[in-house]
Amino acid sequence: MAPVLDNYLLTPATLRSIEVHGATQTRRSLLDHVLNPIIEESAKGPTTLGELRARLTQASNKLSRFGIFHPDSIRVLGSIVNEGQPGHQPAIPELDVSISVREQSRSALRLGTDFGNAEASGYTRAIFRNIFGGAETLAIDASAGTRTRSAYNATFSTPLNGNPNVRLAVEALRSYTQKPWASHEEHLTGGNFRLGWETKAGDDHSLAYSSVWRQLTNLAVGASPAVRADAGDSLKSSVTHIFTRDRRDHTGPLRQGGYILRTVSELAGWGPLKGDVSFLKSELQLNGARPLTLPGVSVGGGFRVGILYPLGSGFSIPGRGIRPSRINDRFFLGGPTDVRGFNIGGLGPHDGQDAVGGDVFAAGGVNMLLPVPGIGPSSPFRIQLFANGGRLVAFKNKGKAKEEDVSSTLDSRTVLDGMKSAVGELVSGLPSLAAGVGLVYAHDVARFELNFSLPLVERRGEEVQKGLRVGVGIDFL
Amino acid sequence: MSTTSALGWRPPIPRPLKRLFDSVPLLTFDANELPARAQSSTASDIPTLYVFSTEEDARKGLPSFNPKCLKWQTFLKLSRIPFNILPSTNHASPTGSLPFLLPARTSGAIEPIPSSKLYNFILSQKQQQQDEEFHPRQEAYQSLLDVPLRNSFLFTLYLDPTNSNLLDTLYIHPSSSSLWIRATLRHQLRRAAESEILKTTHSVSSGGPLKGFAHGVVHPDEIYRSAKEALEALAYELSIDNPGAEGNTGWFFGATEPGLFDAAVFAYVYLMVRFFSRPDNAEGEKESGEEETRPWLGDLVRQAGNGELVGHMNRILELTWPDLVVRDTHEHGQMEEM
């Protein structure tokens, strides 16, 4: 069969016309963006059936990525002009292509549940698709969860220039989230503009400007002075870039091969951005897994590192007027989906019971998955052996006496010294460590873990867990 | 520090497991140090009172600009209890309003003391067993403070547009630098002040099925008239409590020491004199025939009775902030001698 097919694909052919059926609500210009390149290519000269087929397949992939057509409904049919009619055969066969699609409903209401890391929530979502015919989408969400008391969100997104790989989105949000590990609630109100694109290699980039009013309020009775000092309002105006390279093996939820690399970089308050906080915050995450020769056995590891570097605000005199970080922006470490064996926010500086967060951190872990004896490697259950640890260090003002005001400002020399010593502290000495064994159930929706862990190294004030804990989440360390 | 499981029904840990738990962690290091912003607020061996104030004023221990905070600040000072003050916001308070007190780190107690429990705390610090005697008229006069004086203060600061710069400087600007957030907060504060005033004043259409909704209208003339009457009544009380200029102690209800009521009156009087006094150059405006739209609260204080309120204020200042004693220099002879 194959040689016949190959010969068939090499048959020269030209494109005469393309018709699209079923895209009644879709703008012509959007379809033009996808199909014009094919027409232009074909106008340059004769090509082969194989090449036409490849270009048409690419076009149909693009159409499906707009998200406005039913995924299985895109059919591409080609018919040779005047085939079978004697006396009218042109030298090179011409092709009429007919693409038929079925549009998804313009609006939909969805109720569902969502599993995030350390949180489960229920949501209502109203989606309006293809609003102006150009694959624009408006999604309005209202959700409530175990930790998020309520959250409202409206996002409008559109592909840019008819290219489904490049999307522009505008979002407005309002949320009320409880943070019991630091005895407070955070209320967020704000919006952002986001441009996302996918490179040819399959990497995702996203560049966003966001402006968020954070209100730290509803403190618990036992809240510590460190948290009380940060209570109140602050505006964060920042530009964020996120890069994701996901090369994980997605066959099956256990993801036993490949790696994922993600970097998040955020610049807040500097120059024209203004706002009440000013910093450069950067985080890198690398997770990988590798199956071993024995069936169902794999080893994996993860590593995360981040730094929050305070900057001078707005157009203040360079080198002065730098304010230290607030709890809203600092990193937290620990938790069943994070560094196992510690409470949520259990690592790092604590004031009494409250985790106050840190400015530099590094965390890593290794794990080995084994099939459960008696059930075998084909089930989604695995036994897990893990060891992980981390270190979260805060930036301290080494220079002055401790009676400085909460809002006293620093100069860049003090900041540099403080950050250098924080990084030095990060790498000196053992990180806080925990190890254990557990059972993993990998479902499409989320990954469930039941772990028995013991702390090996800790620091006074950090909150460790001894014994059994449940973890539910999407991404684990 | 270990935490127990959230499952309360858990049976007791078997002995070998307990031994295992006790043997970990293998290594314990010193605690992580706190970040820069937290360093200043956590180390203290005397109690800290969280009030509305500016950074600079708080460092120097100067009076707060909020009447409720100033009342407790003054009373603590009069009771000669050493304490710090820290500038703060409503969000930091356990009850949603300032002031509140955090006991000294060294005392071991970590729970904040809201203003409702502050009196008992101060008594325990002074080692007084009983409450001070409550004078029978005190409750009646307390309502003078709670309603007319408070309403006039709220109106003047929050709702009078001539004071919007002051409102911004004191309460709005320190919260955030964003114009949008400031506008929202300003609006929220004004609505809250208006509804507080309407709770206690009668508007034309209150009552009926809509009673309880602050839908009425605020009448400034009524507010200022009530305030003037209240101030006159307080001045009168002072004069009858302290007959004769010599040998009088000068405190309310003839007490030998200033008490909480003295501090409460002082808080309003001091802030009214400080913030809502007619500026010196306004005399010229009056002469040009301009109608006085509203009385100045500071003037009402000075004119009440024979100026006993200002005298009372200065007597308290001598005990608490001697540098701030007000020497009046108004030309129109409405002031009394100290």
Short mmCIF file of C-alpha atoms in Angstrom, two decimals, chain A residues 47-219:
data_model
loop_
_atom_site.label_atom_id
_atom_site.label_comp_id
_atom_site.label_asym_id
_atom_site.label_seq_id
_atom_site.Cartn_x
_atom_site.Cartn_y
_atom_site.Cartn_z
CA THR A 47 2.83 21.64 -6.11
CA THR A 48 2.20 18.08 -5.10
CA LEU A 49 -0.81 16.54 -3.46
CA GLY A 50 1.30 15.65 -0.49
CA GLU A 51 2.32 19.19 0.12
CA LEU A 52 -1.19 20.47 -0.29
CA ARG A 53 -2.38 17.89 2.16
CA ALA A 54 0.27 18.94 4.68
CA ARG A 55 -0.68 22.60 4.36
CA LEU A 56 -4.35 21.83 4.69
CA THR A 57 -3.69 19.72 7.78
CA GLN A 58 -1.80 22.62 9.28
CA ALA A 59 -4.70 24.93 8.49
CA SER A 60 -7.22 22.65 10.07
CA ASN A 61 -5.07 22.44 13.21
CA LYS A 62 -5.01 26.19 13.35
CA LEU A 63 -8.77 26.34 12.99
CA SER A 64 -9.24 23.91 15.84
CA ARG A 65 -6.91 25.90 18.07
CA PHE A 66 -9.17 28.91 17.86
CA GLY A 67 -11.50 27.05 20.15
CA ILE A 68 -14.65 28.07 18.37
CA PHE A 69 -15.26 24.93 16.34
CA HIS A 70 -16.11 21.53 17.67
CA PRO A 71 -12.78 19.72 17.68
CA ASP A 72 -13.91 16.65 15.76
CA SER A 73 -16.01 18.49 13.28
CA ILE A 74 -13.31 19.89 11.00
CA ARG A 75 -13.28 17.91 7.79
CA VAL A 76 -11.19 18.64 4.77
CA LEU A 77 -12.27 17.13 1.48
CA GLY A 78 -10.64 17.58 -1.82
CA SER A 79 -12.07 16.73 -5.19
CA ILE A 80 -10.29 16.84 -8.47
CA VAL A 81 -11.94 19.16 -10.95
CA ASN A 82 -13.63 17.57 -13.85
CA GLU A 83 -12.45 14.18 -12.86
CA GLY A 84 -13.90 11.52 -14.96
CA GLN A 85 -14.97 13.84 -17.73
CA PRO A 86 -13.26 13.01 -20.95
CA GLY A 87 -11.72 15.74 -22.95
CA HIS A 88 -11.42 18.27 -20.21
CA GLN A 89 -8.46 16.98 -18.32
CA PRO A 90 -5.96 19.78 -17.68
CA ALA A 91 -2.32 18.87 -17.76
CA ILE A 92 -2.00 19.16 -14.01
CA PRO A 93 -5.03 18.10 -11.93
CA GLU A 94 -6.78 20.91 -10.13
CA LEU A 95 -8.22 20.53 -6.71
CA ASP A 96 -11.34 22.00 -5.17
CA VAL A 97 -11.06 21.87 -1.41
CA SER A 98 -14.05 21.94 0.84
CA ILE A 99 -13.61 22.48 4.55
CA SER A 100 -16.61 21.90 6.71
CA VAL A 101 -16.78 22.90 10.34
CA ARG A 102 -19.34 22.98 13.06
CA GLU A 103 -19.23 25.99 15.31
CA GLN A 104 -19.49 25.61 19.03
CA SER A 105 -22.38 27.31 20.73
CA ARG A 106 -21.95 31.06 21.09
CA SER A 107 -22.57 30.94 24.81
CA ALA A 108 -22.37 28.29 27.44
CA LEU A 109 -22.83 28.06 31.16
CA ARG A 110 -20.69 25.58 33.03
CA LEU A 111 -20.65 24.48 36.64
CA GLY A 112 -17.72 22.51 37.86
CA THR A 113 -15.09 21.79 40.43
CA ASP A 114 -11.48 22.64 40.22
CA PHE A 115 -8.48 21.26 41.98
CA GLY A 116 -5.59 23.58 42.50
CA ASN A 117 -2.64 23.06 44.73
CA ALA A 118 -3.88 22.78 48.32
CA GLU A 119 -7.33 23.96 47.40
CA ALA A 120 -10.55 22.65 45.98
CA SER A 121 -13.16 25.00 44.59
CA GLY A 122 -16.48 25.02 42.83
CA TYR A 123 -17.16 27.47 40.05
CA THR A 124 -19.78 28.79 37.67
CA ARG A 125 -18.51 29.92 34.34
CA ALA A 126 -20.32 31.72 31.56
CA ILE A 127 -18.50 31.60 28.24
CA PHE A 128 -19.28 33.66 25.20
CA ARG A 129 -17.40 32.46 22.14
CA ASN A 130 -16.64 34.08 18.88
CA ILE A 131 -18.30 37.30 19.97
CA PHE A 132 -17.32 39.42 17.02
CA GLY A 133 -16.68 36.55 14.68
CA GLY A 134 -12.94 36.58 15.21
CA ALA A 135 -12.66 33.83 17.83
CA GLU A 136 -12.86 36.32 20.67
CA THR A 137 -13.87 34.77 23.96
CA LEU A 138 -15.35 36.28 27.08
CA ALA A 139 -15.33 34.11 30.16
CA ILE A 140 -16.94 35.18 33.42
CA ASP A 141 -16.25 33.08 36.50
CA ALA A 142 -17.58 33.08 40.00
CA SER A 143 -16.03 30.56 42.33
CA ALA A 144 -15.72 29.65 45.97
CA GLY A 145 -13.26 27.26 47.48
CA THR A 146 -11.82 25.80 50.60
CA ARG A 147 -9.39 28.66 50.87
CA THR A 148 -10.79 31.26 48.52
CA ARG A 149 -13.92 32.58 50.13
CA SER A 150 -15.03 33.94 46.82
CA ALA A 151 -13.50 35.00 43.57
CA TYR A 152 -14.90 36.78 40.52
CA ASN A 153 -13.15 36.98 37.26
CA ALA A 154 -13.92 38.25 33.77
CA THR A 155 -11.51 37.61 30.92
CA PHE A 156 -11.77 38.74 27.34
CA SER A 157 -9.29 37.19 24.94
CA THR A 158 -8.75 37.32 21.22
CA PRO A 159 -6.21 35.87 18.83
CA LEU A 160 -3.96 38.46 17.31
CA ASN A 161 -3.93 38.78 13.55
CA GLY A 162 -5.92 35.62 13.11
CA ASN A 163 -3.10 33.63 14.61
CA PRO A 164 -4.36 31.23 17.27
CA ASN A 165 -0.87 30.94 18.67
CA VAL A 166 -0.81 34.56 19.75
CA ARG A 167 -3.55 35.70 22.11
CA LEU A 168 -4.27 39.01 23.74
CA ALA A 169 -6.36 38.98 26.89
CA VAL A 170 -7.81 41.51 29.29
CA GLU A 171 -8.87 40.38 32.73
CA ALA A 172 -10.60 41.92 35.73
CA LEU A 173 -10.67 40.10 39.03
CA ARG A 174 -11.81 40.33 42.59
CA SER A 175 -11.06 37.68 45.18
CA TYR A 176 -11.07 37.05 48.90
CA THR A 177 -8.56 34.43 49.96
CA GLN A 178 -7.86 33.09 53.41
CA LYS A 179 -4.28 32.56 54.46
CA PRO A 180 -4.54 30.81 57.80
CA TRP A 181 -0.81 30.08 57.93
CA ALA A 182 -0.29 33.79 58.33
CA SER A 183 -3.50 34.63 60.20
CA HIS A 184 -5.06 36.92 57.64
CA GLU A 185 -7.22 37.26 54.56
CA GLU A 186 -6.12 38.91 51.39
CA HIS A 187 -8.63 40.81 49.27
CA LEU A 188 -7.59 41.43 45.69
CA THR A 189 -9.14 43.83 43.20
CA GLY A 190 -7.50 44.52 39.92
CA GLY A 191 -6.95 43.76 36.29
CA ASN A 192 -4.33 42.84 33.78
CA PHE A 193 -3.45 42.86 30.09
CA ARG A 194 -1.82 39.71 28.83
CA LEU A 195 -0.14 38.76 25.60
CA GLY A 196 0.60 35.09 25.18
CA TRP A 197 2.31 33.32 22.35
CA GLU A 198 3.58 29.91 21.52
CA THR A 199 6.84 29.49 19.72
CA LYS A 200 7.43 26.97 16.95
CA ALA A 201 9.29 24.78 19.41
CA GLY A 202 6.14 24.56 21.51
CA ASP A 203 7.27 26.83 24.33
CA ASP A 204 4.79 29.22 25.86
CA HIS A 205 5.51 32.83 26.64
CA SER A 206 3.27 35.26 28.36
CA LEU A 207 3.85 38.94 29.01
CA ALA A 208 1.40 40.78 31.20
CA TYR A 209 0.88 44.13 32.85
CA SER A 210 -1.20 43.99 36.00
CA SER A 211 -2.46 46.44 38.55
CA VAL A 212 -3.84 44.97 41.75
CA TRP A 213 -5.13 46.54 44.95
CA ARG A 214 -4.28 44.17 47.80
CA GLN A 215 -5.91 44.54 51.15
CA LEU A 216 -4.58 42.50 54.02
CA THR A 217 -7.35 42.32 56.57
CA ASN A 218 -9.50 40.17 58.86
CA LEU A 219 -6.58 39.21 61.03
#
